Amino acid sequence: MTKLLSGKAVSARIKEEMKEQVKALKENGIYPGLAVILVGDDPASKVYVRNKKLACEYIGINSFEHLLPDTTTQEELVKLIDKLNKDASVSGILCQLPLPEHIDEDAVINAIDPKKDVDAFHPVNVGKIMTGNYDFVPCTPAGVMELIKESGIDVAGKECVIVGRSNIVGKPMAMLLLHSNGTVTICHSKTRSLADKTRNADILIAAVGIPEFIKGDMVKPGAVVIDVGINRIAPKVLVGDVEFDAAQNVAAAITPVPGGVGPMTIAMLMKNTLKAAQINKTKNKAE
């Protein structure tokens, strides 16, 4: 029977553990605080920001929201980031992507202090991930690794295929799997005979952003299938990048959408924020 990898259940356990960690940090005078910046009113981004705020409240992390209009200039945004970099009560800074077209995302990411970069997008942190000597890991790949571990799968020696090469998921995902001694293949829009590649995967990770792109006959029998995609195909209908029903009949383990990788991403953000609090020794704003 196919094992359902519930990120909802695993993230709930992780958040309970972090509650105790936050309590211990506060007893030692360290008060974790996450500053989230949202520019504009993108509906999906609003949902993500709200979920992050709720997670902070549940665990006991101070949450600082900065909701800016889409007319905000790049200079104004960078000035806010500079202020947060210097704020002793802020452990981590997250600028919700995507940003309006008139703002250079790279410039904004580069403006965040690497020690407060809980998304792990800054070039300094990206470089550390390459070498394996990192403080922070991008939240979605980190969540995927946690789910793989939870499934009881040892990555070492396994054929790992990633469909998607983004800086946010595909590339860092490959590095984490390599650090765990997996044999990694990254596929993308120019990959020839894609199905031949995916059918060779012991661990298949779909992060391409196309609804139900990975069909059941593209999955190796007994594979672990991790679906990073979340696509709205109707007002109340969400599907992943994997054709779930068909793949479920073939895979040994699979993540659902929703309730799979999504909750893990937020749990890993909280984990990064606690790490940042320890690195930066953040203090209570009231002090």
CSV table of C-alpha atoms in Angstrom, one decimal:
chain,number,residue,atom,x,y,z
A,1,MET,CA,0.0,0.0,0.0
A,2,THR,CA,1.3,3.4,-0.9
A,3,LYS,CA,2.5,5.5,2.0
A,4,LEU,CA,1.1,9.0,2.2
A,5,LEU,CA,3.7,11.5,3.3
A,6,SER,CA,1.7,14.1,5.3
A,7,GLY,CA,3.6,17.3,5.7
A,8,LYS,CA,0.8,18.5,7.9
A,9,ALA,CA,1.4,15.8,10.5
A,10,VAL,CA,5.2,16.1,10.4
A,11,SER,CA,5.2,19.9,10.5
A,12,ALA,CA,2.8,19.8,13.5
A,13,ARG,CA,5.3,17.7,15.4
A,14,ILE,CA,8.2,20.0,14.5
A,15,LYS,CA,6.3,23.0,15.6
A,16,GLU,CA,5.6,21.4,19.0
A,17,GLU,CA,9.3,20.8,19.4
A,18,MET,CA,10.1,24.4,18.4
A,19,LYS,CA,7.7,25.7,21.1
A,20,GLU,CA,10.0,24.2,23.7
A,21,GLN,CA,13.1,25.6,21.9
A,22,VAL,CA,11.6,29.1,21.8
A,23,LYS,CA,10.8,28.9,25.5
A,24,ALA,CA,14.4,27.9,26.3
A,25,LEU,CA,15.8,30.7,24.1
A,26,LYS,CA,13.7,33.3,25.9
A,27,GLU,CA,14.9,32.0,29.3
A,28,ASN,CA,18.4,32.8,28.0
A,29,GLY,CA,17.4,36.3,26.9
A,30,ILE,CA,17.1,35.5,23.2
A,31,TYR,CA,13.8,36.5,21.6
A,32,PRO,CA,13.3,35.2,18.1
A,33,GLY,CA,11.6,37.7,15.7
A,34,LEU,CA,10.7,37.4,12.1
A,35,ALA,CA,10.1,40.4,9.9
A,36,VAL,CA,8.0,39.7,6.7
A,37,ILE,CA,7.7,42.2,3.9
A,38,LEU,CA,4.9,42.0,1.4
A,39,VAL,CA,4.8,44.5,-1.5
A,40,GLY,CA,1.5,44.7,-3.3
A,41,ASP,CA,-1.6,42.6,-2.8
A,42,ASP,CA,-1.0,39.4,-4.6
A,43,PRO,CA,-3.7,37.0,-3.2
A,44,ALA,CA,-1.4,33.9,-3.0
A,45,SER,CA,1.3,36.0,-1.3
A,46,LYS,CA,-1.2,37.3,1.2
A,47,VAL,CA,-2.2,33.7,2.1
A,48,TYR,CA,1.5,32.7,2.6
A,49,VAL,CA,2.2,35.8,4.8
A,50,ARG,CA,-0.9,35.0,6.9
A,51,ASN,CA,0.2,31.4,7.4
A,52,LYS,CA,3.7,32.5,8.4
A,53,LYS,CA,2.2,34.9,10.9
A,54,LEU,CA,0.0,32.2,12.4
A,55,ALA,CA,3.0,29.8,12.7
A,56,CYS,CA,5.0,32.5,14.5
A,57,GLU,CA,2.2,33.2,17.0
A,58,TYR,CA,1.8,29.4,17.7
A,59,ILE,CA,5.4,28.8,18.3
A,60,GLY,CA,6.0,32.0,20.3
A,61,ILE,CA,8.2,33.9,17.7
A,62,ASN,CA,7.7,37.7,17.5
A,63,SER,CA,6.2,38.6,14.1
A,64,PHE,CA,6.7,42.0,12.4
A,65,GLU,CA,4.6,42.6,9.3
A,66,HIS,CA,5.5,45.2,6.8
A,67,LEU,CA,2.7,45.5,4.2
A,68,LEU,CA,3.7,47.9,1.4
A,69,PRO,CA,1.7,49.2,-1.6
A,70,ASP,CA,2.8,48.1,-5.1
A,71,THR,CA,3.9,51.6,-5.8
A,72,THR,CA,6.8,51.2,-3.3
A,73,THR,CA,10.1,52.0,-5.0
A,74,GLN,CA,13.1,49.8,-4.9
A,75,GLU,CA,15.0,52.5,-2.9
A,76,GLU,CA,12.2,52.6,-0.3
A,77,LEU,CA,12.2,48.8,0.0
A,78,VAL,CA,16.0,48.6,0.4
A,79,LYS,CA,15.9,51.4,3.0
A,80,LEU,CA,13.4,49.3,5.0
A,81,ILE,CA,15.6,46.2,4.8
A,82,ASP,CA,18.6,48.2,5.9
A,83,LYS,CA,16.6,49.4,9.0
A,84,LEU,CA,15.6,45.8,9.7
A,85,ASN,CA,19.2,44.6,9.3
A,86,LYS,CA,20.1,47.0,12.2
A,87,ASP,CA,17.1,46.2,14.4
A,88,ALA,CA,18.3,44.1,17.3
A,89,SER,CA,14.8,42.6,17.8
A,90,VAL,CA,14.7,41.1,14.3
A,91,SER,CA,16.3,37.7,13.9
A,92,GLY,CA,15.2,37.0,10.4
A,93,ILE,CA,14.0,38.9,7.3
A,94,LEU,CA,11.8,37.5,4.6
A,95,CYS,CA,10.7,39.5,1.5
A,96,GLN,CA,7.8,37.7,-0.1
A,97,LEU,CA,8.4,37.0,-3.8
A,98,PRO,CA,7.4,37.7,-6.5
A,99,LEU,CA,8.0,41.5,-6.3
A,100,PRO,CA,6.4,44.1,-8.6
A,101,GLU,CA,8.1,44.3,-12.0
A,102,HIS,CA,9.8,47.6,-11.3
A,103,ILE,CA,11.8,46.2,-8.4
A,104,ASP,CA,14.9,44.2,-9.0
A,105,GLU,CA,14.6,41.0,-6.9
A,106,ASP,CA,18.3,40.3,-6.9
A,107,ALA,CA,19.1,43.8,-5.5
A,108,VAL,CA,16.5,43.2,-2.8
A,109,ILE,CA,17.9,39.8,-1.9
A,110,ASN,CA,21.4,41.1,-1.8
A,111,ALA,CA,20.3,43.9,0.6
A,112,ILE,CA,19.4,41.4,3.3
A,113,ASP,CA,22.0,40.7,5.9
A,114,PRO,CA,23.1,37.0,5.1
A,115,LYS,CA,22.9,36.3,8.9
A,116,LYS,CA,19.2,37.3,8.8
A,117,ASP,CA,18.4,35.7,5.4
A,118,VAL,CA,16.0,33.0,6.6
A,119,ASP,CA,15.0,32.2,3.0
A,120,ALA,CA,18.6,31.4,2.2
A,121,PHE,CA,18.5,33.3,-1.1
A,122,HIS,CA,21.5,35.6,-0.6
A,123,PRO,CA,24.5,34.7,-2.7
A,124,VAL,CA,26.6,34.1,0.5
A,125,ASN,CA,24.1,31.5,1.8
A,126,VAL,CA,23.8,30.0,-1.7
A,127,GLY,CA,27.5,29.5,-1.8
A,128,LYS,CA,27.5,27.9,1.7
A,129,ILE,CA,24.9,25.4,0.5
A,130,MET,CA,27.2,24.5,-2.4
A,131,THR,CA,30.0,23.6,0.0
A,132,GLY,CA,27.8,22.0,2.6
A,133,ASN,CA,28.9,24.4,5.3
A,134,TYR,CA,25.6,26.3,5.7
A,135,ASP,CA,23.6,28.1,8.4
A,136,PHE,CA,20.3,28.3,6.5
A,137,VAL,CA,18.7,26.1,3.8
A,138,PRO,CA,15.9,27.3,1.5
A,139,CYS,CA,12.7,26.3,3.2
A,140,THR,CA,11.0,24.1,0.6
A,141,PRO,CA,14.1,21.9,-0.2
A,142,ALA,CA,14.7,21.6,3.6
A,143,GLY,CA,11.1,20.5,4.1
A,144,VAL,CA,11.4,17.9,1.3
A,145,MET,CA,14.5,16.4,2.9
A,146,GLU,CA,12.7,16.2,6.2
A,147,LEU,CA,9.8,14.3,4.5
A,148,ILE,CA,12.2,11.9,2.8
A,149,LYS,CA,13.8,11.2,6.1
A,150,GLU,CA,10.4,10.7,7.7
A,151,SER,CA,9.6,8.2,5.0
A,152,GLY,CA,12.5,6.0,6.2
A,153,ILE,CA,14.3,6.3,2.9
A,154,ASP,CA,18.1,6.5,3.0
A,155,VAL,CA,19.1,8.9,0.1
A,156,ALA,CA,22.6,7.4,-0.1
A,157,GLY,CA,23.2,5.7,-3.5
A,158,LYS,CA,19.6,6.4,-4.7
A,159,GLU,CA,18.8,7.7,-8.1
A,160,CYS,CA,17.3,11.1,-7.4
A,161,VAL,CA,15.6,13.0,-10.3
A,162,ILE,CA,14.4,16.6,-9.9
A,163,VAL,CA,12.1,18.1,-12.5
A,164,GLY,CA,12.7,21.9,-12.3
A,165,ARG,CA,15.8,24.0,-12.0
A,166,SER,CA,14.8,27.1,-10.1
A,167,ASN,CA,17.1,28.9,-7.7
A,168,ILE,CA,14.4,28.5,-5.0
A,169,VAL,CA,13.8,24.7,-5.3
A,170,GLY,CA,15.5,22.8,-8.0
A,171,LYS,CA,19.2,23.8,-7.6
A,172,PRO,CA,19.4,23.8,-3.8
A,173,MET,CA,17.4,20.6,-3.7
A,174,ALA,CA,20.1,19.0,-5.9
A,175,MET,CA,22.8,20.2,-3.5
A,176,LEU,CA,21.0,18.8,-0.4
A,177,LEU,CA,20.5,15.4,-2.1
A,178,LEU,CA,24.2,15.4,-3.1
A,179,HIS,CA,25.2,16.1,0.5
A,180,SER,CA,23.2,13.1,1.5
A,181,ASN,CA,25.1,11.0,-1.1
A,182,GLY,CA,22.3,10.7,-3.6
A,183,THR,CA,23.0,10.4,-7.4
A,184,VAL,CA,21.2,13.5,-8.8
A,185,THR,CA,19.8,14.3,-12.2
A,186,ILE,CA,18.2,17.7,-12.8
A,187,CYS,CA,15.7,17.9,-15.6
A,188,HIS,CA,14.1,20.9,-17.2
A,189,SER,CA,12.2,22.2,-20.3
A,190,LYS,CA,15.1,21.3,-22.7
A,191,THR,CA,15.5,17.7,-21.3
A,192,ARG,CA,15.1,15.1,-24.0
A,193,SER,CA,13.2,11.9,-23.3
A,194,LEU,CA,12.1,13.2,-19.9
A,195,ALA,CA,10.0,10.2,-19.1
A,196,ASP,CA,13.0,7.9,-19.5
A,197,LYS,CA,14.8,10.0,-16.8
A,198,THR,CA,11.8,10.1,-14.4
A,199,ARG,CA,11.2,6.4,-14.7
A,200,ASN,CA,14.7,5.8,-13.5
A,201,ALA,CA,14.2,7.7,-10.2
A,202,ASP,CA,14.1,6.1,-6.8
A,203,ILE,CA,13.2,9.5,-5.5
A,204,LEU,CA,11.3,11.8,-7.9
A,205,ILE,CA,10.8,15.5,-7.1
A,206,ALA,CA,8.4,17.5,-9.2
A,207,ALA,CA,8.9,21.3,-9.0
A,208,VAL,CA,8.0,22.5,-12.5
A,209,GLY,CA,4.9,24.5,-11.8
A,210,ILE,CA,2.7,22.8,-14.4
A,211,PRO,CA,-0.5,21.1,-13.2
A,212,GLU,CA,-0.3,17.3,-13.2
A,213,PHE,CA,2.7,17.4,-15.6
A,214,ILE,CA,4.2,14.1,-14.2
A,215,LYS,CA,1.9,11.3,-15.3
A,216,GLY,CA,1.6,7.9,-13.6
A,217,ASP,CA,3.5,6.2,-16.4
A,218,MET,CA,6.4,8.5,-15.8
A,219,VAL,CA,6.9,7.1,-12.2
A,220,LYS,CA,9.1,4.1,-11.4
A,221,PRO,CA,7.2,1.4,-9.4
A,222,GLY,CA,8.2,1.7,-5.8
A,223,ALA,CA,9.5,5.2,-6.1
A,224,VAL,CA,9.2,8.0,-3.5
A,225,VAL,CA,7.4,10.9,-5.2
A,226,ILE,CA,7.6,14.4,-3.8
A,227,ASP,CA,5.2,17.0,-5.3
A,228,VAL,CA,6.4,20.5,-4.7
A,229,GLY,CA,3.9,22.1,-7.1
A,230,ILE,CA,0.7,23.8,-6.0
A,231,ASN,CA,-1.6,24.9,-8.9
A,232,ARG,CA,-5.1,26.4,-8.7
A,233,ILE,CA,-7.1,25.0,-11.6
A,234,ALA,CA,-10.5,26.2,-10.3
A,235,PRO,CA,-11.6,28.5,-7.5
A,236,LYS,CA,-11.5,25.8,-4.9
A,237,VAL,CA,-9.4,23.1,-6.6
A,238,LEU,CA,-5.7,22.8,-6.0
A,239,VAL,CA,-3.5,20.2,-7.7
A,240,GLY,CA,0.2,19.5,-7.8
A,241,ASP,CA,2.7,18.9,-10.6
A,242,VAL,CA,2.0,15.2,-10.3
A,243,GLU,CA,-1.0,13.3,-11.6
A,244,PHE,CA,-1.7,12.1,-8.0
A,245,ASP,CA,-4.3,9.3,-8.5
A,246,ALA,CA,-2.3,7.6,-11.3
A,247,ALA,CA,1.1,8.1,-9.5
A,248,GLN,CA,-0.3,6.8,-6.2
A,249,ASN,CA,-1.0,3.5,-7.8
A,250,VAL,CA,2.7,3.1,-8.7
A,251,ALA,CA,4.7,4.9,-6.0
A,252,ALA,CA,5.7,3.4,-2.6
A,253,ALA,CA,5.3,6.8,-1.0
A,254,ILE,CA,3.9,10.1,-2.2
A,255,THR,CA,3.0,13.6,-0.9
A,256,PRO,CA,-0.5,15.0,-1.3
A,257,VAL,CA,-1.4,18.4,-2.6
A,258,PRO,CA,-2.4,20.3,-0.5
A,259,GLY,CA,-1.0,19.0,2.9
A,260,GLY,CA,2.3,17.7,1.7
A,261,VAL,CA,5.3,19.9,1.1
A,262,GLY,CA,3.5,23.2,1.8
A,263,PRO,CA,3.2,22.9,5.6
A,264,MET,CA,6.8,21.7,5.8
A,265,THR,CA,8.0,24.9,4.0
A,266,ILE,CA,6.6,27.1,6.8
A,267,ALA,CA,7.9,24.7,9.5
A,268,MET,CA,11.4,25.0,8.0
A,269,LEU,CA,11.1,28.8,7.9
A,270,MET,CA,10.4,28.8,11.7
A,271,LYS,CA,13.5,26.5,12.1
A,272,ASN,CA,15.7,29.0,10.2
A,273,THR,CA,14.3,31.8,12.3
A,274,LEU,CA,15.3,30.1,15.5
A,275,LYS,CA,18.8,29.5,14.1
A,276,ALA,CA,19.0,33.1,13.1
A,277,ALA,CA,18.0,34.2,16.6
A,278,GLN,CA,20.9,32.1,18.1
A,279,ILE,CA,23.3,33.6,15.5
A,280,ASN,CA,22.2,37.2,16.0
A,281,LYS,CA,21.3,36.9,19.8
A,282,THR,CA,18.1,39.0,19.1
A,283,LYS,CA,16.7,40.9,22.0
A,284,ASN,CA,13.1,41.8,23.1
A,285,LYS,CA,11.9,45.0,21.3
A,286,ALA,CA,10.6,46.2,24.7
A,287,GLU,CA,14.0,46.2,26.3
